[in-house]
Amino acid sequence: RAKTLGKGQYQIFDSEMHNAAIQVLQLENDLRRAVNQQEFIIHYQPIIALTTGKIVGFEALVRWNHPRQGLISPTLFIPIAEETGLINPIGNWVLREACYQLQQWHHQKLTDYLLTMSVNLSVRQFAQPDLIEQIDKILAETQLNPQSLKLEITESVIMKNSQPVKVILQQLQERQIQLCIDDFGTGYSSLSYLHNFPIDNIKIDRSFISSLNGNSDNLGLISAIMNIAQALNMSVTAEGIETAQQLEQLRVLKCDFGQGYLFSKPLDGKNATNLIESATQW
Ligand code: C2E
Ligand code: MG
Ligand code: MG
Ligand code: MG
């Protein structure tokens, strides 16, 4: 098949690859500068207890406020940050900033119960020998109750290098920091395997929720995941709830928590504060 392509087409292909490579390099350079200049902001997406319809916490989601390109999605720059190791300073900043925000909400006594803050941790962050030290330092600095911090990791973190990871997870558990498995169902782990680790909550990936309708196979699948999670003493969060019908079905299944555009998109600090103050209930 390649033979039928003319010489010119190879050149176009080459120059496209070249441009793509230059763009990545450019982004990498920009990202390095962004870390120094602190060009990041956090948006907060509420997590709702499905039985009460009340906000019980938020997930911190980082954005890059690029001086020329505007807000850049984490799906675009987190992979580059992972590759270059820049994820470590970025992740450390996110953790500190999110903890400060939560502590501020606690001080303002905006709700009658304590909100939680969920922060994503990537594979590379888990490989840092001083991860626990960093977390301890931030908790001490922000005076945050460790129980109100939730760390989200993906199945890949656990599947990789599981022994050292287990030690770290145990250290987090000792501090009563909560652990969540993010995007559950997209990796290759099983719930019975996860049972070997101190996991408090699993977040069912959005792809399972998005196809939830009255006669979907995913209904049975989600129900099965929930039964096992319950037996293993883990709570369940549904990610990416977009429709009232999905919410209704998840309530019937007695899913504990939910998150998604139906409730709210991720909001900047000010709008998230307004949302808490409005005491909205779903
Ligand atoms: P995630 O941790 O699974 O976060 C959920 C993503 O789904 C967020 O995308 C959120 O905006 C989006 N989302 C929430 N509800 C809905 C919905 O109803 N419909 C749809 N279509 N999407 C929904 P976002 O903010 O673009 O983040 C993407 C990913 O980037 C995150 O996925 C996480 O893996 C990563 N990420 C974000 N912030 C951080 C961070 O501070 N550190 C690390 N290591 N990764 C981060
Ligand atoms: Mg997450
Ligand atoms: Mg997720
Ligand atoms: Mg994800």
Coordinates of C-alpha atoms and ligand atoms in Angstrom, one line a residue:
R1 CA 0.0 0.0 0.0
A2 CA 2.8 2.4 0.8
K3 CA 4.1 2.0 -2.7
T4 CA 1.0 3.6 -4.1
L5 CA 1.8 6.8 -2.2
G6 CA 3.8 9.3 -4.2
K7 CA 7.0 10.8 -2.9
G8 CA 5.2 14.1 -2.1
Q9 CA 2.9 12.4 0.4
Y10 CA 5.9 11.0 2.3
Q11 CA 7.1 14.6 2.6
I12 CA 3.8 15.8 3.8
F13 CA 3.8 13.0 6.4
D14 CA 7.3 13.8 7.4
S15 CA 6.7 17.5 7.8
E16 CA 3.5 16.8 9.8
M17 CA 5.5 14.7 12.2
H18 CA 8.1 17.3 12.4
N19 CA 5.6 20.0 13.2
A20 CA 4.0 17.8 15.8
A21 CA 7.4 17.1 17.4
I22 CA 8.1 20.8 17.5
Q23 CA 4.8 21.6 19.1
V24 CA 5.5 19.0 21.8
L25 CA 9.0 20.5 22.4
Q26 CA 7.5 24.0 22.5
L27 CA 4.8 22.9 25.0
E28 CA 7.5 21.2 27.1
N29 CA 9.5 24.4 27.2
D30 CA 6.5 26.4 28.0
L31 CA 5.6 24.0 30.7
R32 CA 9.0 24.4 32.4
R33 CA 8.4 28.2 32.4
A34 CA 4.8 27.7 33.6
V35 CA 6.1 25.8 36.7
N36 CA 8.5 28.6 37.5
Q37 CA 5.8 31.3 37.0
Q38 CA 3.0 29.3 38.6
E39 CA 0.7 29.5 35.7
F40 CA -1.7 26.8 37.0
I41 CA -5.1 27.1 38.5
I42 CA -7.4 24.6 40.0
H43 CA -11.1 24.0 39.2
Y44 CA -13.2 22.1 41.7
Q45 CA -15.9 19.7 40.8
P46 CA -18.5 18.8 43.5
I47 CA -19.0 15.2 44.6
I48 CA -22.6 14.4 45.7
A49 CA -23.9 11.9 48.2
L50 CA -26.7 10.3 46.1
T51 CA -29.0 9.5 49.0
T52 CA -29.1 13.1 50.3
G53 CA -28.3 15.0 47.1
K54 CA -25.9 17.1 49.1
I55 CA -22.3 18.1 48.2
V56 CA -19.9 16.1 50.4
G57 CA -16.6 17.0 48.7
F58 CA -14.8 18.3 45.7
E59 CA -12.2 17.0 43.2
A60 CA -9.3 19.3 42.4
L61 CA -8.6 19.4 38.7
V62 CA -5.6 21.4 37.5
R63 CA -5.7 23.7 34.4
W64 CA -2.8 25.5 32.8
N65 CA -3.5 29.2 32.3
H66 CA -1.3 29.7 29.3
P67 CA -0.4 33.4 28.7
R68 CA -1.2 33.1 24.9
Q69 CA -3.3 29.9 24.5
G70 CA -5.6 30.4 27.5
L71 CA -6.8 27.5 29.6
I72 CA -5.2 24.2 28.6
S73 CA -6.8 20.9 29.6
P74 CA -4.9 18.5 31.8
T75 CA -5.4 15.8 29.3
L76 CA -3.1 17.7 27.0
F77 CA -0.3 18.7 29.4
I78 CA -0.3 16.0 32.2
P79 CA 1.2 13.4 29.8
I80 CA 4.0 15.8 29.0
A81 CA 4.4 16.7 32.7
E82 CA 4.6 13.0 33.5
E83 CA 7.3 12.3 30.8
T84 CA 9.5 15.2 31.9
G85 CA 9.0 14.8 35.6
L86 CA 7.4 18.3 35.9
I87 CA 4.4 16.5 37.3
N88 CA 6.2 16.4 40.7
P89 CA 6.4 20.2 41.3
I90 CA 3.0 20.7 39.6
G91 CA 1.3 17.9 41.7
N92 CA 2.9 19.2 44.9
W93 CA 1.5 22.7 44.1
V94 CA -2.0 21.3 43.4
L95 CA -2.0 19.3 46.6
R96 CA -1.0 22.4 48.7
E97 CA -3.4 24.7 47.0
A98 CA -6.3 22.3 47.2
C99 CA -5.6 21.7 50.9
Y100 CA -5.6 25.4 51.6
Q101 CA -8.8 25.9 49.7
L102 CA -10.5 23.1 51.7
Q103 CA -9.2 24.5 55.0
Q104 CA -10.6 27.9 54.1
W105 CA -14.0 26.4 53.4
H106 CA -13.9 24.6 56.8
H107 CA -13.0 27.8 58.5
Q108 CA -15.9 29.6 56.9
K109 CA -18.2 26.9 58.2
L110 CA -20.2 26.9 55.0
T111 CA -21.7 23.5 55.7
D112 CA -22.8 21.6 58.8
Y113 CA -20.4 18.7 58.0
L114 CA -16.8 18.5 56.8
L115 CA -16.2 18.5 53.1
T116 CA -13.5 16.3 51.6
M117 CA -11.0 17.2 48.9
S118 CA -9.9 14.7 46.3
V119 CA -6.6 15.1 44.6
N120 CA -5.2 13.1 41.7
L121 CA -1.8 11.5 42.0
S122 CA -0.1 10.1 39.0
V123 CA 2.3 7.1 38.7
R124 CA 5.4 9.2 38.7
Q125 CA 4.3 11.1 41.8
F126 CA 4.1 7.7 43.5
A127 CA 7.7 7.0 42.6
Q128 CA 9.0 9.9 44.6
P129 CA 10.9 8.7 47.6
D130 CA 9.7 11.7 49.7
L131 CA 6.0 11.6 48.7
I132 CA 4.9 10.9 52.3
E133 CA 7.2 13.6 53.6
Q134 CA 5.7 16.1 51.2
I135 CA 2.2 15.2 52.1
D136 CA 3.0 15.4 55.9
K137 CA 4.5 18.8 55.3
I138 CA 1.4 20.1 53.5
L139 CA -1.0 18.7 56.1
A140 CA 1.0 20.4 58.8
E141 CA 1.2 23.7 56.9
T142 CA -2.5 23.8 56.1
Q143 CA -3.6 22.3 59.5
L144 CA -5.9 20.1 57.5
N145 CA -7.5 17.0 59.1
P146 CA -6.0 14.1 57.1
Q147 CA -9.4 12.4 57.1
S148 CA -10.8 15.1 54.8
L149 CA -8.1 14.4 52.2
K150 CA -8.7 11.8 49.5
L151 CA -6.1 10.7 47.1
E152 CA -7.1 9.3 43.7
I153 CA -4.8 6.8 42.0
T154 CA -5.4 4.7 38.9
E155 CA -5.2 0.9 38.7
S156 CA -1.9 1.3 36.8
V157 CA -0.3 2.7 40.0
I158 CA -1.1 -0.4 41.8
M159 CA -0.3 -2.8 39.0
K160 CA 3.1 -1.3 38.7
N161 CA 5.6 -2.1 41.3
S162 CA 2.9 -3.2 43.8
Q163 CA 5.2 -3.9 46.8
P164 CA 6.6 -0.3 47.3
V165 CA 3.2 1.1 46.5
K166 CA 1.6 -1.1 49.2
V167 CA 4.0 0.4 51.7
I168 CA 3.1 3.9 50.7
L169 CA -0.6 3.2 50.8
Q170 CA -0.2 1.7 54.3
Q171 CA 1.6 4.9 55.4
L172 CA -1.3 6.9 54.0
Q173 CA -3.8 4.7 55.7
E174 CA -2.0 5.2 59.0
R175 CA -2.6 8.9 58.6
Q176 CA -6.3 8.2 57.9
I177 CA -6.0 9.8 54.4
Q178 CA -8.6 8.2 52.2
L179 CA -7.7 6.3 49.0
C180 CA -9.7 6.1 45.8
I181 CA -9.2 4.1 42.6
D182 CA -9.9 6.5 39.8
D183 CA -11.3 5.4 36.4
F184 CA -12.1 1.9 37.7
G185 CA -12.8 -0.6 34.9
T186 CA -10.4 0.9 32.4
G187 CA -7.4 -0.9 33.7
Y188 CA -6.5 -4.5 34.2
S189 CA -7.0 -4.9 37.9
S190 CA -9.8 -6.8 39.6
L191 CA -11.7 -5.9 42.8
S192 CA -10.4 -9.0 44.5
Y193 CA -6.8 -7.9 43.7
L194 CA -7.5 -4.4 45.0
H195 CA -8.6 -6.0 48.2
N196 CA -4.9 -6.5 49.1
F197 CA -4.6 -2.7 49.3
P198 CA -6.2 -0.3 51.8
I199 CA -8.7 1.3 49.4
D200 CA -11.7 3.2 50.7
N201 CA -13.5 4.1 47.5
I202 CA -13.7 3.2 43.9
K203 CA -14.7 5.6 41.1
I204 CA -16.5 3.8 38.2
D205 CA -15.2 5.2 35.0
R206 CA -17.4 7.6 33.0
S207 CA -17.5 5.2 30.0
F208 CA -19.7 2.8 32.0
I209 CA -22.0 5.5 33.2
S210 CA -22.4 7.2 29.8
S211 CA -24.0 4.2 28.3
L212 CA -26.4 3.7 31.2
N213 CA -30.0 3.6 30.0
G214 CA -33.0 1.4 30.9
N215 CA -31.9 -1.7 29.1
S216 CA -28.1 -1.5 29.2
D217 CA -25.7 -4.4 30.0
N218 CA -23.7 -1.9 32.0
L219 CA -26.5 -1.8 34.5
G220 CA -25.7 -5.4 35.5
L221 CA -22.0 -4.7 35.4
I222 CA -22.3 -1.6 37.7
S223 CA -24.5 -3.5 40.0
A224 CA -22.0 -6.4 40.2
I225 CA -19.1 -3.9 40.9
M226 CA -21.2 -2.4 43.7
N227 CA -22.0 -5.7 45.3
I228 CA -18.3 -6.7 45.4
A229 CA -17.2 -3.2 46.6
Q230 CA -19.7 -3.4 49.4
A231 CA -18.5 -6.8 50.5
L232 CA -14.9 -5.4 50.5
N233 CA -16.0 -2.4 52.5
M234 CA -15.3 0.1 49.8
S235 CA -17.7 2.9 48.8
V236 CA -18.5 3.6 45.2
T237 CA -18.6 6.8 43.2
A238 CA -20.0 7.1 39.7
E239 CA -18.1 9.5 37.4
G240 CA -19.5 11.5 34.6
I241 CA -23.2 11.5 35.4
E242 CA -24.8 13.7 32.7
T243 CA -28.5 12.8 32.7
A244 CA -31.3 12.6 35.2
Q245 CA -32.0 9.0 33.9
Q246 CA -28.4 7.9 34.8
L247 CA -28.8 9.5 38.2
E248 CA -32.1 7.8 38.8
Q249 CA -30.7 4.4 37.9
L250 CA -27.6 4.9 40.1
R251 CA -29.9 5.8 43.0
V252 CA -31.9 2.6 42.4
L253 CA -28.6 0.7 42.6
K254 CA -27.8 2.5 45.8
C255 CA -24.5 3.9 44.5
D256 CA -23.0 6.1 47.3
F257 CA -21.6 9.1 45.5
G258 CA -21.8 10.8 42.1
Q259 CA -20.0 13.4 40.1
G260 CA -20.7 14.8 36.7
Y261 CA -22.0 17.7 34.5
L262 CA -25.6 17.0 35.6
F263 CA -24.6 18.4 39.0
S264 CA -21.8 20.8 38.0
K265 CA -18.8 21.2 35.8
P266 CA -15.5 21.9 37.6
L267 CA -15.6 25.5 38.9
D268 CA -13.0 28.0 39.8
G269 CA -12.6 28.6 43.6
K270 CA -15.0 31.5 43.7
N271 CA -17.8 29.8 41.9
A272 CA -17.2 26.6 43.9
T273 CA -17.6 28.7 47.1
N274 CA -20.8 30.2 45.7
L275 CA -22.1 26.7 45.0
I276 CA -21.5 25.6 48.6
E277 CA -23.1 28.7 49.9
S278 CA -26.2 28.2 47.8
A279 CA -26.7 24.9 49.6
T280 CA -28.0 23.4 46.3
Q281 CA -29.4 19.9 46.7
W282 CA -30.1 17.4 43.9
Ligands
C2E1 P1 -10.2 12.3 36.3 O1 -9.4 12.4 37.5 O2 -10.9 11.1 36.0 O3 -11.2 13.5 36.4 C1 -12.5 13.5 35.8 C2 -12.5 14.2 34.5 O4 -13.8 14.1 33.9 C3 -12.3 15.7 34.5 O5 -11.6 16.1 33.3 C4 -13.7 16.3 34.6 O6 -13.8 17.6 34.1 C5 -14.4 15.3 33.6 N1 -15.8 15.2 33.9 C6 -16.4 15.3 35.0 N2 -17.8 15.1 34.9 C7 -18.0 14.9 33.6 C8 -19.1 14.6 32.8 O7 -20.3 14.6 33.2 N3 -18.9 14.5 31.4 C9 -17.7 14.5 30.9 N4 -17.6 14.3 29.6 N5 -16.6 14.8 31.6 C10 -16.7 14.9 32.9 P2 -10.3 17.1 33.3 O8 -10.5 18.2 34.4 O9 -10.1 17.5 31.9 O10 -9.2 16.1 33.8 C11 -8.8 15.1 33.0 C12 -7.8 14.2 33.7 O11 -6.6 14.9 34.0 C13 -8.3 13.7 35.1 O12 -9.2 12.7 35.0 C14 -7.0 13.3 35.7 O13 -6.6 12.0 35.3 C15 -6.0 14.3 35.1 N6 -5.7 15.4 36.1 C16 -6.4 16.5 36.4 N7 -5.9 17.2 37.4 C17 -4.8 16.5 37.8 C18 -3.8 16.8 38.8 O14 -3.8 17.7 39.6 N8 -2.8 15.8 38.9 C19 -2.8 14.7 38.1 N9 -1.8 13.8 38.3 N10 -3.7 14.5 37.2 C20 -4.7 15.4 37.0
MG2 MG -9.8 11.8 39.4
MG3 MG -11.7 9.6 36.7
MG4 MG -9.3 10.1 34.1

